[in-house]
XYZ file of N, CA and C in Angstrom:
507
model
N -21.756 -27.451 14.836
C -22.135 -27.653 16.218
C -22.717 -26.359 16.785
N -23.217 -26.415 17.987
C -23.916 -25.256 18.550
C -22.961 -24.092 18.844
N -21.725 -24.366 19.259
C -20.772 -23.275 19.516
C -20.454 -22.528 18.226
N -20.305 -23.268 17.141
C -20.048 -22.664 15.833
C -21.228 -21.785 15.431
N -22.430 -22.268 15.644
C -23.628 -21.519 15.268
C -23.768 -20.265 16.136
N -23.441 -20.375 17.415
C -23.514 -19.197 18.294
C -22.529 -18.121 17.834
N -21.350 -18.544 17.419
C -20.345 -17.597 16.935
C -20.884 -16.810 15.750
N -21.598 -17.494 14.892
C -22.145 -16.841 13.709
C -23.513 -16.221 13.955
N -24.060 -16.407 15.142
C -25.351 -15.813 15.472
C -26.506 -16.436 14.716
N -26.348 -17.670 14.303
C -27.400 -18.352 13.551
C -28.159 -19.290 14.475
N -29.426 -19.453 14.199
C -30.245 -20.377 14.984
C -29.856 -21.800 14.619
N -29.656 -22.609 15.609
C -29.231 -23.991 15.382
C -30.450 -24.903 15.346
N -31.090 -24.969 14.195
C -32.202 -25.900 14.013
C -31.621 -27.268 13.674
N -32.001 -28.258 14.437
C -31.426 -29.593 14.268
C -31.668 -30.155 12.871
N -32.830 -29.982 12.323
C -33.158 -30.583 11.036
C -32.722 -29.742 9.855
N -32.277 -28.528 10.081
C -31.967 -27.604 8.989
C -30.456 -27.549 8.764
N -30.063 -27.721 7.502
C -28.650 -27.624 7.168
C -28.383 -26.240 6.582
N -27.289 -25.651 7.012
C -26.894 -24.339 6.509
C -25.596 -24.468 5.733
N -25.486 -23.675 4.674
C -24.205 -23.648 3.971
C -23.297 -22.657 4.682
N -22.034 -22.881 4.575
C -21.058 -21.992 5.189
C -21.162 -20.592 4.585
N -21.444 -20.532 3.297
C -21.563 -19.241 2.623
C -22.736 -18.423 3.138
N -23.768 -19.067 3.632
C -24.924 -18.312 4.128
C -24.621 -17.611 5.456
N -23.525 -17.974 6.102
C -23.175 -17.393 7.390
C -22.247 -16.189 7.280
N -21.766 -15.908 6.051
C -20.831 -14.796 5.851
C -21.387 -13.818 4.825
N -20.843 -12.609 4.843
C -21.260 -11.576 3.892
C -20.859 -11.974 2.470
N -21.610 -11.518 1.473
C -21.330 -11.910 0.081
C -19.915 -11.604 -0.408
N -19.281 -10.535 0.090
C -17.924 -10.234 -0.395
C -16.908 -11.291 0.058
N -17.276 -12.100 1.030
C -16.392 -13.173 1.500
C -16.589 -14.462 0.701
N -17.625 -14.539 -0.099
C -17.958 -15.770 -0.813
C -16.858 -16.261 -1.754
N -16.244 -15.399 -2.615
C -15.242 -15.947 -3.545
C -14.063 -16.613 -2.835
N -13.526 -15.982 -1.811
C -12.388 -16.562 -1.092
C -12.805 -17.853 -0.383
N -14.002 -17.852 0.185
C -14.502 -19.048 0.856
C -14.715 -20.175 -0.152
N -15.214 -19.841 -1.319
C -15.445 -20.844 -2.364
C -14.115 -21.455 -2.806
N -13.069 -20.615 -2.967
C -11.750 -21.137 -3.351
C -11.217 -22.088 -2.282
N -11.397 -21.742 -1.021
C -10.929 -22.603 0.069
C -11.710 -23.917 0.086
N -13.019 -23.841 -0.136
C -13.833 -25.067 -0.173
C -13.439 -25.958 -1.348
N -13.154 -25.330 -2.510
C -12.711 -26.103 -3.670
C -11.369 -26.778 -3.382
N -10.486 -26.087 -2.670
C -9.198 -26.683 -2.295
C -9.422 -27.866 -1.351
N -10.386 -27.743 -0.451
C -10.700 -28.845 0.463
C -11.267 -30.031 -0.314
N -12.126 -29.751 -1.293
C -12.672 -30.830 -2.126
C -11.562 -31.528 -2.902
N -10.546 -30.777 -3.307
C -9.415 -31.355 -4.040
C -8.418 -32.003 -3.086
N -8.736 -31.987 -1.789
C -7.922 -32.580 -0.725
C -6.512 -31.989 -0.650
N -6.442 -30.690 -0.878
C -5.152 -30.012 -0.702
C -4.851 -29.928 0.788
N -3.595 -30.111 1.135
C -3.274 -30.154 2.561
C -3.096 -28.762 3.166
N -2.610 -27.808 2.399
C -2.414 -26.451 2.920
C -3.439 -25.508 2.303
N -4.411 -25.159 3.099
C -5.464 -24.255 2.632
C -5.341 -22.964 3.427
N -5.214 -21.859 2.708
C -5.093 -20.551 3.372
C -6.370 -20.248 4.147
N -6.241 -19.674 5.352
C -7.443 -19.274 6.092
C -8.167 -18.155 5.345
N -9.467 -18.058 5.577
C -10.297 -17.081 4.882
C -10.774 -16.036 5.882
N -10.443 -14.772 5.607
C -10.949 -13.678 6.432
C -12.350 -13.342 5.957
N -13.270 -13.258 6.904
C -14.681 -13.067 6.556
C -15.296 -11.953 7.395
N -16.422 -11.462 6.890
C -17.295 -10.589 7.672
C -18.539 -11.410 7.971
N -19.000 -11.355 9.206
C -20.168 -12.141 9.595
C -21.412 -11.625 8.887
N -22.266 -12.540 8.441
C -23.506 -12.161 7.767
C -24.381 -11.360 8.722
N -24.871 -10.242 8.244
C -25.777 -9.419 9.035
C -25.090 -8.487 10.017
N -23.772 -8.585 10.161
C -23.060 -7.715 11.102
C -21.664 -7.454 10.556
N -21.559 -6.466 9.686
C -20.285 -6.156 9.032
C -19.218 -5.656 10.004
N -19.626 -5.240 11.198
C -18.656 -4.763 12.181
C -17.862 -5.909 12.802
N -18.393 -7.110 12.718
C -17.696 -8.277 13.267
C -16.941 -8.977 12.145
N -15.723 -9.395 12.467
C -14.931 -10.109 11.472
C -14.439 -11.415 12.080
N -14.039 -12.304 11.202
C -13.557 -13.591 11.656
C -12.623 -14.206 10.648
N -12.127 -15.371 11.002
C -11.247 -16.121 10.112
C -11.691 -17.572 10.177
N -11.872 -18.158 9.000
C -12.295 -19.555 8.901
C -11.123 -20.381 8.383
N -10.867 -21.492 9.075
C -9.832 -22.437 8.679
C -10.531 -23.711 8.204
N -10.049 -24.238 7.091
C -10.617 -25.475 6.544
C -9.528 -26.538 6.456
N -9.907 -27.743 6.816
C -9.010 -28.901 6.689
C -9.774 -29.976 5.940
N -9.197 -30.517 4.865
C -9.898 -31.565 4.118
C -9.999 -32.838 4.951
N -11.085 -33.567 4.724
C -11.248 -34.850 5.414
C -11.324 -35.954 4.377
N -10.942 -37.129 4.826
C -11.036 -38.285 3.951
C -12.513 -38.640 3.802
N -12.959 -38.759 2.593
C -14.371 -39.061 2.384
C -14.591 -40.575 2.442
N -15.692 -40.895 3.062
C -16.093 -42.304 3.101
C -17.253 -42.489 2.147
N -17.626 -43.727 1.887
C -18.721 -44.003 0.956
C -19.998 -43.332 1.423
N -20.617 -42.578 0.546
C -21.895 -41.943 0.829
C -21.783 -40.674 1.662
N -20.602 -40.328 2.071
C -20.422 -39.133 2.890
C -20.085 -37.960 1.974
N -20.874 -36.888 2.058
C -20.638 -35.748 1.174
C -19.924 -34.599 1.888
N -19.358 -34.851 3.043
C -18.616 -33.815 3.752
C -17.232 -33.702 3.151
N -16.759 -32.454 2.958
C -15.473 -32.233 2.306
C -14.417 -31.701 3.246
N -14.830 -31.010 4.303
C -13.821 -30.365 5.141
C -14.334 -30.181 6.556
N -13.381 -30.034 7.454
C -13.693 -29.622 8.816
C -13.419 -28.124 8.854
N -14.383 -27.381 9.312
C -14.235 -25.926 9.370
C -14.224 -25.487 10.828
N -13.307 -24.619 11.132
C -13.355 -23.989 12.446
C -13.106 -22.505 12.241
N -13.693 -21.721 13.126
C -13.651 -20.267 12.957
C -13.289 -19.594 14.271
N -12.648 -18.447 14.132
C -12.375 -17.606 15.292
C -12.835 -16.192 14.957
N -13.244 -15.472 15.978
C -13.646 -14.083 15.777
C -12.403 -13.209 15.901
N -12.209 -12.327 14.937
C -11.016 -11.468 14.905
C -11.365 -9.991 15.046
N -12.570 -9.678 15.497
C -13.004 -8.282 15.595
C -12.077 -7.466 16.496
N -11.795 -7.974 17.688
C -10.938 -7.237 18.626
C -9.509 -7.137 18.098
N -9.029 -8.196 17.489
C -7.678 -8.186 16.933
C -7.571 -7.120 15.845
N -8.565 -7.027 14.978
C -8.549 -6.019 13.909
C -8.590 -4.612 14.496
N -9.376 -4.416 15.547
C -9.440 -3.104 16.183
C -8.075 -2.724 16.758
N -7.398 -3.683 17.387
C -6.060 -3.424 17.921
C -5.061 -3.138 16.802
N -5.154 -3.871 15.711
C -4.274 -3.628 14.571
C -4.473 -2.221 14.022
N -5.723 -1.776 13.959
C -6.009 -0.424 13.475
C -5.448 0.625 14.435
N -5.545 0.376 15.750
C -4.981 1.306 16.727
C -3.464 1.376 16.601
N -2.828 0.251 16.394
C -1.372 0.230 16.227
C -0.977 0.983 14.960
N -1.701 0.751 13.878
C -1.409 1.458 12.630
C -1.581 2.961 12.802
N -2.635 3.371 13.516
C -2.855 4.794 13.760
C -1.728 5.367 14.610
N -1.283 4.620 15.599
C -0.173 5.061 16.435
C 1.114 5.213 15.628
N 1.347 4.282 14.710
C 2.531 4.372 13.860
C 2.456 5.586 12.946
N 1.266 5.888 12.444
C 1.098 7.085 11.611
C 1.384 8.344 12.417
N 0.861 8.395 13.646
C 1.095 9.568 14.491
C 2.577 9.703 14.828
N 3.257 8.595 15.035
C 4.686 8.642 15.311
C 5.439 9.177 14.095
N 5.047 8.755 12.908
C 5.687 9.256 11.687
C 5.443 10.750 11.520
N 4.213 11.197 11.812
C 3.906 12.625 11.730
C 4.756 13.402 12.738
N 4.906 12.855 13.934
C 5.731 13.501 14.953
C 7.181 13.612 14.521
N 7.714 12.564 13.911
C 9.099 12.594 13.437
C 9.266 13.608 12.318
N 8.293 13.647 11.413
C 8.331 14.623 10.323
C 8.264 16.041 10.870
N 7.351 16.267 11.799
C 7.217 17.598 12.405
C 8.505 17.991 13.128
N 9.117 17.039 13.813
C 10.365 17.318 14.517
C 11.479 17.700 13.554
N 11.580 16.985 12.445
C 12.609 17.298 11.449
C 12.414 18.662 10.832
N 11.167 18.963 10.468
C 10.864 20.273 9.882
C 11.106 21.373 10.908
N 10.657 21.160 12.135
C 10.820 22.175 13.181
C 12.298 22.438 13.452
N 13.106 21.391 13.452
C 14.537 21.563 13.700
C 15.175 22.421 12.605
N 14.871 22.107 11.343
C 15.413 22.891 10.230
C 14.911 24.337 10.272
N 13.629 24.485 10.557
C 13.044 25.821 10.615
C 13.647 26.613 11.781
N 13.919 25.953 12.877
C 14.540 26.605 14.030
C 15.920 27.151 13.661
N 16.667 26.398 12.862
C 17.977 26.877 12.408
C 17.842 28.148 11.574
N 16.831 28.191 10.702
C 16.612 29.395 9.887
C 16.200 30.573 10.760
N 15.337 30.320 11.733
C 14.897 31.403 12.615
C 16.046 31.954 13.456
N 16.943 31.085 13.855
C 18.113 31.538 14.612
C 18.920 32.526 13.777
N 19.087 32.229 12.496
C 19.810 33.140 11.608
C 19.045 34.458 11.442
N 17.737 34.386 11.274
C 16.928 35.609 11.104
C 17.012 36.477 12.348
N 16.870 35.867 13.514
C 16.924 36.627 14.773
C 18.323 37.215 14.968
N 19.354 36.440 14.662
C 20.727 36.931 14.814
C 21.013 38.113 13.898
N 20.591 37.990 12.631
C 20.830 39.103 11.702
C 19.988 40.328 12.057
N 18.779 40.109 12.562
C 17.964 41.270 12.960
C 18.583 41.956 14.177
N 19.169 41.178 15.104
C 19.887 41.789 16.241
C 21.077 42.604 15.740
N 21.796 42.042 14.769
C 22.945 42.758 14.201
C 22.485 44.066 13.557
N 21.366 44.029 12.810
C 20.849 45.246 12.167
C 20.373 46.257 13.212
N 19.754 45.776 14.281
C 19.280 46.693 15.327
C 20.446 47.408 16.012
N 21.594 46.719 16.131
C 22.760 47.371 16.737
C 23.290 48.497 15.848
N 23.080 48.392 14.536
C 23.591 49.382 13.592
C 22.569 50.459 13.242
N 21.362 50.351 13.753
C 20.325 51.351 13.475
C 19.853 51.953 14.790
N 19.595 53.245 14.744
C 19.079 53.948 15.913
C 17.555 53.841 15.917
N 16.932 54.015 17.089
C 15.469 53.978 17.150
C 14.805 55.053 16.287
N 15.509 56.110 15.943
C 14.938 57.156 15.089
C 15.048 56.816 13.620
N 15.794 55.789 13.293
C 15.972 55.378 11.897
C 14.645 54.803 11.381
N 14.219 55.151 10.149
C 12.946 54.638 9.612
C 12.897 53.103 9.487
N 14.017 52.460 9.282
C 14.036 50.999 9.132
C 14.014 50.284 10.475
N 14.269 50.993 11.577
C 14.364 50.382 12.895
C 13.084 49.628 13.256
N 11.918 50.259 13.039
C 10.639 49.621 13.389
C 10.391 48.366 12.546
N 10.775 48.413 11.268
C 10.621 47.227 10.409
C 11.503 46.071 10.899
N 12.720 46.389 11.306
C 13.631 45.363 11.821
C 13.069 44.778 13.118
N 12.503 45.633 13.962
C 11.885 45.155 15.212
C 10.723 44.210 14.914
N 9.912 44.534 13.903
C 8.800 43.652 13.501
C 9.321 42.298 13.020
N 10.416 42.326 12.262
C 11.010 41.068 11.793
C 11.436 40.225 12.990
N 12.110 40.844 13.949
C 12.592 40.107 15.120
C 11.426 39.569 15.955
N 10.385 40.402 16.166
C 9.238 39.957 16.965
C 8.528 38.773 16.302
N 8.332 38.857 14.995
C 7.669 37.754 14.287
C 8.539 36.498 14.274
N 9.841 36.668 14.171
C 10.742 35.518 14.224
C 10.692 34.868 15.609
N 10.592 35.680 16.656
C 10.478 35.125 18.010
C 9.157 34.387 18.205
N 8.063 34.922 17.630
C 6.773 34.205 17.706
C 6.859 32.876 16.948
N 7.510 32.907 15.783
C 7.684 31.666 15.014
C 8.535 30.672 15.802
N 9.528 31.169 16.528
C 10.365 30.285 17.346
C 9.527 29.610 18.435
N 8.537 30.339 18.970
C 7.631 29.734 19.948
C 6.818 28.611 19.332
N 6.360 28.800 18.093
C 5.627 27.732 17.397
C 6.534 26.521 17.140
N 7.767 26.804 16.783
C 8.720 25.718 16.543
C 8.937 24.922 17.826
N 9.020 25.601 18.971
C 9.173 24.888 20.247
C 7.971 23.972 20.490
N 6.777 24.446 20.135
C 5.586 23.598 20.294
C 5.651 22.384 19.370
N 6.092 22.588 18.131
C 6.238 21.462 17.205
C 7.265 20.463 17.716
N 8.367 20.965 18.215
C 9.382 20.062 18.768
C 8.855 19.305 19.978
N 8.079 19.982 20.814
C 7.476 19.302 21.969
C 6.512 18.220 21.501
N 5.728 18.505 20.461
C 4.809 17.503 19.910
C 5.592 16.303 19.376
N 6.666 16.585 18.661
C 7.443 15.489 18.074
C 8.099 14.628 19.164
N 8.373 15.227 20.303
C 8.959 14.476 21.427
C 7.900 13.972 22.379
N 6.641 14.200 22.036
C 5.495 13.788 22.846
C 5.548 14.381 24.238
N 5.949 15.659 24.315
C 5.986 16.369 25.579
C 4.726 17.179 25.737
N 4.380 17.494 26.976
C 3.237 18.353 27.243
C 3.667 19.796 27.033
N 2.865 20.531 26.269
C 3.191 21.925 25.973
C 2.526 22.807 27.028
């Protein structure tokens, strides 16, 4: 019908018959052929076929086939109806990306928490060493560098923890 043809972007010439396969991209042909063969065999449960529209790979759809009882001289095998799934697929991809980002955030939070525990020990031991060394001691400056770098690392850990908690830094 004309609504079906508009969905597929095909010209609806009254005298011209189109095959269903001509309306979809070639990679969709095997699955569509299996569904059509199932309809010809009058199977009652036919899996829907995910397709890419011919000439526009960015658009996707799903075709459902239902076998029909054939009458004498009638060569029709199935009733086909289709829906466009382009927006649904885009939303599914956004959800998947969001789930990946959430997993990365959880991983970053776990690593940052463990690393924060190590930095606490480094800073604590460097404070202990600084109490036992005078500023004139040659090792004093090295201990100060250790503490300063550990404090900078602690700042990075706070940023990682904020990211994992989805806080604004």
